[in-house]
């Protein structure tokens, strides 16, 4: 099994790349942000609890997030592993993930870090559109859909996320540098971190990611 942890700031392209990797390698994308948004759509208790954190751009408390991921990983069946997108985001989450995987006799294969400067992160978030049905991502300039407002893949409506206001975007980037960036050292020390230049085309980044993941497979 292969467990890949995709790291990168808000707007670095984790979701974009995780979806492509899912298609290229057959590993399912497990995205904590998407799971929270599913809970919002289904109006669950967990969703109600998480909403105020997500809307502000703050991290949802570790115990809630870890429980949600644990439940998702328990349903992987014979998927062959997963591409983790947006989880872990704190040292406590990373330590719990190590334990969770150890209980499954598994470990993280590699941690690609998609590196993008914060001014570019803001530009990417500002023009982002997300598909209502499956979370496919587009951008006004960098990756426009064929028909404005419609997903190329499944024809569903494109919307702008509630946490994509300028204020919340800045907050998310700030929270990322304060709370999540320390994880880079955590994985560097374990010799799992591989830095990828994220300020290139989506295709070039994807090519590097596939190569990095295949090299540990
Ligand atoms: P989450 O949904 O994970 O948001 P995020 O980390 O802020 O990351 P994004 O989804 O905004 O960016 P991305 O890297 O996926 O970029 P994308 O591919 O969309 O989390 C949302 C919230 O949930 C958090 O704020 C928090 O509250 C909560 N949460 C989630 N996980 C949590 C956890 N573990 N613990 C606690 N709380 C948690 O790309 C962005 C744009 O750029 C798109 O428009 C895309 O088309 C474009 N683009 C992508 N790649 C390129 C490229 N190479 N060149 C040009 N444009 C590109
Ligand atoms: Mg994302």
Short mmCIF file of C-alpha atoms and ligand atoms in Angstrom, two decimals:
data_model
loop_
_atom_site.label_atom_id
_atom_site.label_comp_id
_atom_site.label_asym_id
_atom_site.label_seq_id
_atom_site.Cartn_x
_atom_site.Cartn_y
_atom_site.Cartn_z
CA UNK A 1 0.00 0.00 0.00
CA UNK A 2 1.14 3.54 -0.66
CA UNK A 3 0.28 6.44 1.54
CA UNK A 4 1.38 9.74 0.06
CA UNK A 5 1.02 12.96 2.06
CA UNK A 6 0.74 15.98 -0.27
CA UNK A 7 1.90 19.15 1.44
CA UNK A 8 1.68 22.77 0.33
CA UNK A 9 0.01 26.02 1.35
CA UNK A 10 -3.60 26.96 0.57
CA UNK A 11 -3.79 27.26 -3.21
CA UNK A 12 -0.52 25.40 -3.86
CA UNK A 13 -2.43 22.92 -6.01
CA UNK A 14 -2.83 19.96 -3.65
CA UNK A 15 -6.39 19.26 -4.76
CA UNK A 16 -5.61 19.78 -8.45
CA UNK A 17 -2.65 17.39 -8.29
CA UNK A 18 -4.31 14.82 -6.01
CA UNK A 19 -7.14 14.37 -8.53
CA UNK A 20 -4.69 13.87 -11.38
CA UNK A 21 -2.69 11.40 -9.27
CA UNK A 22 -5.87 9.53 -8.49
CA UNK A 23 -6.41 9.07 -12.23
CA UNK A 24 -2.73 8.33 -13.00
CA UNK A 25 -1.95 5.93 -10.16
CA UNK A 26 -5.36 4.67 -9.09
CA UNK A 27 -4.85 5.83 -5.50
CA UNK A 28 -7.91 7.55 -3.96
CA UNK A 29 -7.66 11.19 -2.88
CA UNK A 30 -8.50 11.67 0.81
CA UNK A 31 -8.91 15.44 1.26
CA UNK A 32 -9.81 16.70 4.74
CA UNK A 33 -11.19 20.00 3.37
CA UNK A 34 -13.44 18.14 0.90
CA UNK A 35 -14.63 15.82 3.70
CA UNK A 36 -15.57 18.86 5.83
CA UNK A 37 -17.44 20.37 2.86
CA UNK A 38 -19.35 17.08 2.43
CA UNK A 39 -20.35 17.29 6.08
CA UNK A 40 -21.59 20.87 5.52
CA UNK A 41 -23.63 19.78 2.51
CA UNK A 42 -25.17 16.92 4.52
CA UNK A 43 -25.74 19.19 7.55
CA UNK A 44 -24.18 16.70 9.97
CA UNK A 45 -23.28 17.40 13.62
CA UNK A 46 -19.58 17.25 12.72
CA UNK A 47 -20.23 19.73 9.92
CA UNK A 48 -22.01 22.15 12.27
CA UNK A 49 -19.09 21.95 14.69
CA UNK A 50 -16.40 22.41 12.03
CA UNK A 51 -18.12 25.17 10.07
CA UNK A 52 -17.16 28.13 12.21
CA UNK A 53 -13.48 27.19 12.09
CA UNK A 54 -13.45 26.61 8.34
CA UNK A 55 -15.35 29.85 7.60
CA UNK A 56 -12.80 31.83 9.63
CA UNK A 57 -9.84 30.08 8.02
CA UNK A 58 -8.75 28.46 11.29
CA UNK A 59 -7.90 24.80 11.75
CA UNK A 60 -10.67 22.54 12.99
CA UNK A 61 -9.66 21.00 16.37
CA UNK A 62 -7.34 18.00 16.01
CA UNK A 63 -9.60 15.43 17.70
CA UNK A 64 -12.51 16.19 15.33
CA UNK A 65 -10.27 16.12 12.26
CA UNK A 66 -8.43 12.96 13.27
CA UNK A 67 -11.68 11.09 14.02
CA UNK A 68 -13.03 12.06 10.57
CA UNK A 69 -9.86 10.86 8.79
CA UNK A 70 -9.74 7.66 10.83
CA UNK A 71 -13.27 6.86 9.74
CA UNK A 72 -12.40 7.59 6.08
CA UNK A 73 -9.24 5.45 6.16
CA UNK A 74 -11.21 2.57 7.67
CA UNK A 75 -13.24 2.52 4.43
CA UNK A 76 -10.30 2.28 2.02
CA UNK A 77 -10.96 -1.42 1.35
CA UNK A 78 -8.52 -2.61 -1.28
CA UNK A 79 -7.64 0.81 -2.63
CA UNK A 80 -3.88 0.20 -2.39
CA UNK A 81 -3.29 3.25 -0.21
CA UNK A 82 -4.28 6.91 -0.54
CA UNK A 83 -3.19 10.39 -1.51
CA UNK A 84 -3.70 12.49 1.61
CA UNK A 85 -4.50 16.11 0.69
CA UNK A 86 -4.67 18.65 3.53
CA UNK A 87 -4.06 16.15 6.31
CA UNK A 88 -2.04 16.16 8.52
CA UNK A 89 -1.77 19.87 9.25
CA UNK A 90 -0.37 19.85 12.81
CA UNK A 91 2.34 17.81 14.55
CA UNK A 92 -0.35 16.12 16.69
CA UNK A 93 -2.22 15.05 13.54
CA UNK A 94 1.02 13.75 11.99
CA UNK A 95 1.82 11.70 15.10
CA UNK A 96 -1.71 10.26 15.14
CA UNK A 97 -1.46 9.41 11.45
CA UNK A 98 1.79 7.51 12.11
CA UNK A 99 0.02 5.52 14.83
CA UNK A 100 -3.03 4.90 12.69
CA UNK A 101 -0.92 3.59 9.83
CA UNK A 102 1.25 1.52 12.18
CA UNK A 103 -1.94 -0.18 13.42
CA UNK A 104 -2.63 -1.09 9.78
CA UNK A 105 0.99 -2.31 9.39
CA UNK A 106 1.55 0.57 7.02
CA UNK A 107 3.65 3.71 6.85
CA UNK A 108 3.93 6.89 4.77
CA UNK A 109 5.81 6.26 1.50
CA UNK A 110 6.71 9.85 0.65
CA UNK A 111 5.71 13.46 1.41
CA UNK A 112 5.89 15.65 -1.71
CA UNK A 113 5.86 19.33 -0.77
CA UNK A 114 4.49 21.60 -3.50
CA UNK A 115 6.32 24.84 -2.85
CA UNK A 116 4.62 28.11 -3.93
CA UNK A 117 5.29 31.65 -2.61
CA UNK A 118 2.48 33.34 -0.70
CA UNK A 119 1.81 36.14 -3.23
CA UNK A 120 1.15 33.49 -5.88
CA UNK A 121 -0.97 31.45 -3.45
CA UNK A 122 -3.28 34.47 -3.11
CA UNK A 123 -3.58 34.89 -6.90
CA UNK A 124 -4.47 31.23 -7.28
CA UNK A 125 -7.12 31.30 -4.55
CA UNK A 126 -8.64 34.54 -5.87
CA UNK A 127 -9.60 33.04 -9.24
CA UNK A 128 -10.56 29.55 -8.13
CA UNK A 129 -13.85 27.85 -9.06
CA UNK A 130 -14.85 24.46 -7.63
CA UNK A 131 -17.35 21.96 -9.04
CA UNK A 132 -20.41 21.27 -6.94
CA UNK A 133 -20.59 17.52 -7.66
CA UNK A 134 -17.02 16.25 -7.30
CA UNK A 135 -14.77 19.15 -6.30
CA UNK A 136 -12.89 19.47 -9.62
CA UNK A 137 -10.95 22.75 -9.57
CA UNK A 138 -10.60 25.53 -12.16
CA UNK A 139 -9.13 28.99 -12.34
CA UNK A 140 -10.31 32.11 -14.19
CA UNK A 141 -6.91 32.55 -15.89
CA UNK A 142 -4.67 29.57 -15.12
CA UNK A 143 -7.05 26.71 -15.77
CA UNK A 144 -10.41 27.96 -17.14
CA UNK A 145 -13.31 25.56 -17.82
CA UNK A 146 -14.41 25.16 -21.47
CA UNK A 147 -17.80 26.73 -20.59
CA UNK A 148 -17.83 29.43 -17.87
CA UNK A 149 -19.56 28.19 -14.72
CA UNK A 150 -19.78 24.54 -15.86
CA UNK A 151 -17.48 21.63 -14.90
CA UNK A 152 -15.73 20.06 -17.94
CA UNK A 153 -15.77 16.61 -16.32
CA UNK A 154 -19.32 16.19 -15.02
CA UNK A 155 -21.27 19.25 -16.25
CA UNK A 156 -22.15 20.40 -12.74
CA UNK A 157 -22.24 24.00 -11.52
CA UNK A 158 -18.98 25.74 -10.53
CA UNK A 159 -19.01 27.80 -7.33
CA UNK A 160 -16.58 29.86 -5.24
CA UNK A 161 -15.92 28.37 -1.81
CA UNK A 162 -17.28 30.25 1.24
CA UNK A 163 -13.74 30.35 2.66
CA UNK A 164 -12.40 32.01 -0.51
CA UNK A 165 -13.04 35.59 0.62
CA UNK A 166 -9.86 37.68 0.60
CA UNK A 167 -9.82 37.98 4.40
CA UNK A 168 -10.16 34.22 4.95
CA UNK A 169 -7.59 33.44 2.27
CA UNK A 170 -5.03 35.62 4.06
CA UNK A 171 -5.93 34.01 7.35
CA UNK A 172 -5.50 30.50 5.90
CA UNK A 173 -2.07 31.38 4.54
CA UNK A 174 -1.09 32.84 7.92
CA UNK A 175 -2.38 29.74 9.77
CA UNK A 176 -0.50 27.55 7.31
CA UNK A 177 2.84 29.23 8.03
CA UNK A 178 2.30 29.20 11.80
CA UNK A 179 0.74 25.77 12.37
CA UNK A 180 1.43 23.57 9.35
CA UNK A 181 4.85 24.65 8.03
CA UNK A 182 6.57 23.13 11.15
CA UNK A 183 5.48 19.74 9.76
CA UNK A 184 7.94 20.18 6.90
CA UNK A 185 10.80 19.65 9.38
CA UNK A 186 8.98 16.72 10.97
CA UNK A 187 8.96 14.91 7.61
CA UNK A 188 12.39 16.22 6.57
CA UNK A 189 13.88 14.58 9.66
CA UNK A 190 12.20 11.31 8.72
CA UNK A 191 13.71 11.67 5.22
CA UNK A 192 10.26 11.56 3.64
CA UNK A 193 10.03 15.12 2.34
CA UNK A 194 10.63 15.81 -1.37
CA UNK A 195 10.37 19.44 -2.46
CA UNK A 196 8.66 20.15 -5.78
CA UNK A 197 8.71 23.56 -7.47
CA UNK A 198 4.99 24.46 -7.57
CA UNK A 199 5.38 27.61 -9.65
CA UNK A 200 5.23 25.75 -12.95
CA UNK A 201 2.49 24.34 -15.15
CA UNK A 202 0.03 21.83 -13.69
CA UNK A 203 1.36 19.20 -16.14
CA UNK A 204 5.03 19.70 -15.21
CA UNK A 205 4.25 19.41 -11.51
CA UNK A 206 2.17 16.29 -12.15
CA UNK A 207 5.00 14.67 -14.10
CA UNK A 208 7.42 15.23 -11.19
CA UNK A 209 4.91 13.94 -8.65
CA UNK A 210 4.27 10.74 -10.59
CA UNK A 211 8.02 10.19 -10.89
CA UNK A 212 8.62 10.78 -7.17
CA UNK A 213 5.81 8.44 -6.13
CA UNK A 214 6.79 5.72 -8.62
CA UNK A 215 10.38 5.92 -7.35
CA UNK A 216 9.26 4.79 -3.90
CA UNK A 217 6.66 2.29 -5.16
P1 LIG B 1 -8.63 22.81 2.32
O1 LIG B 1 -9.84 22.53 1.54
O2 LIG B 1 -7.60 21.76 2.43
O3 LIG B 1 -8.01 24.16 1.83
P2 LIG B 1 -6.49 24.66 1.74
O4 LIG B 1 -5.42 23.90 2.37
O5 LIG B 1 -6.62 26.09 2.12
O6 LIG B 1 -6.08 24.39 0.32
P3 LIG B 1 -6.91 24.70 -0.91
O7 LIG B 1 -7.90 23.62 -1.17
O8 LIG B 1 -7.40 26.10 -0.79
O9 LIG B 1 -5.74 24.70 -2.01
P4 LIG B 1 -5.13 23.50 -2.86
O10 LIG B 1 -3.69 23.35 -2.49
O11 LIG B 1 -5.98 22.30 -2.84
O12 LIG B 1 -5.14 24.19 -4.30
P5 LIG B 1 -6.08 23.90 -5.57
O13 LIG B 1 -5.68 22.63 -6.21
O14 LIG B 1 -7.52 24.11 -5.22
O15 LIG B 1 -9.07 23.20 3.82
C1 LIG B 1 -10.12 24.12 4.03
C2 LIG B 1 -10.33 24.33 5.52
O16 LIG B 1 -10.72 23.08 6.14
C3 LIG B 1 -9.10 24.78 6.33
O17 LIG B 1 -8.93 26.18 6.25
C4 LIG B 1 -9.45 24.29 7.71
O18 LIG B 1 -10.40 25.15 8.32
C5 LIG B 1 -10.15 22.96 7.45
N1 LIG B 1 -9.19 21.85 7.43
C6 LIG B 1 -8.85 21.07 6.36
N2 LIG B 1 -7.96 20.13 6.70
C7 LIG B 1 -7.72 20.31 8.02
C8 LIG B 1 -6.87 19.66 8.94
N3 LIG B 1 -6.07 18.64 8.59
N4 LIG B 1 -6.87 20.10 10.23
C9 LIG B 1 -7.66 21.11 10.63
N5 LIG B 1 -8.49 21.79 9.79
C10 LIG B 1 -8.51 21.39 8.50
O19 LIG B 1 -5.57 25.11 -6.52
C11 LIG B 1 -5.87 26.46 -6.22
C12 LIG B 1 -6.14 27.23 -7.53
O20 LIG B 1 -4.93 27.32 -8.28
C13 LIG B 1 -7.16 26.57 -8.45
O21 LIG B 1 -7.95 27.58 -9.04
C14 LIG B 1 -6.31 25.85 -9.51
O22 LIG B 1 -6.97 25.78 -10.74
C15 LIG B 1 -5.09 26.76 -9.58
N6 LIG B 1 -3.83 26.01 -9.84
C16 LIG B 1 -3.45 24.82 -9.33
N7 LIG B 1 -2.21 24.48 -9.75
C17 LIG B 1 -1.79 25.50 -10.56
C18 LIG B 1 -0.58 25.75 -11.30
N8 LIG B 1 0.45 24.87 -11.31
N9 LIG B 1 -0.49 26.89 -12.00
C19 LIG B 1 -1.52 27.78 -12.00
N10 LIG B 1 -2.68 27.60 -11.33
C20 LIG B 1 -2.83 26.47 -10.61
MG1 LIG B 2 -7.74 21.73 -1.87
#
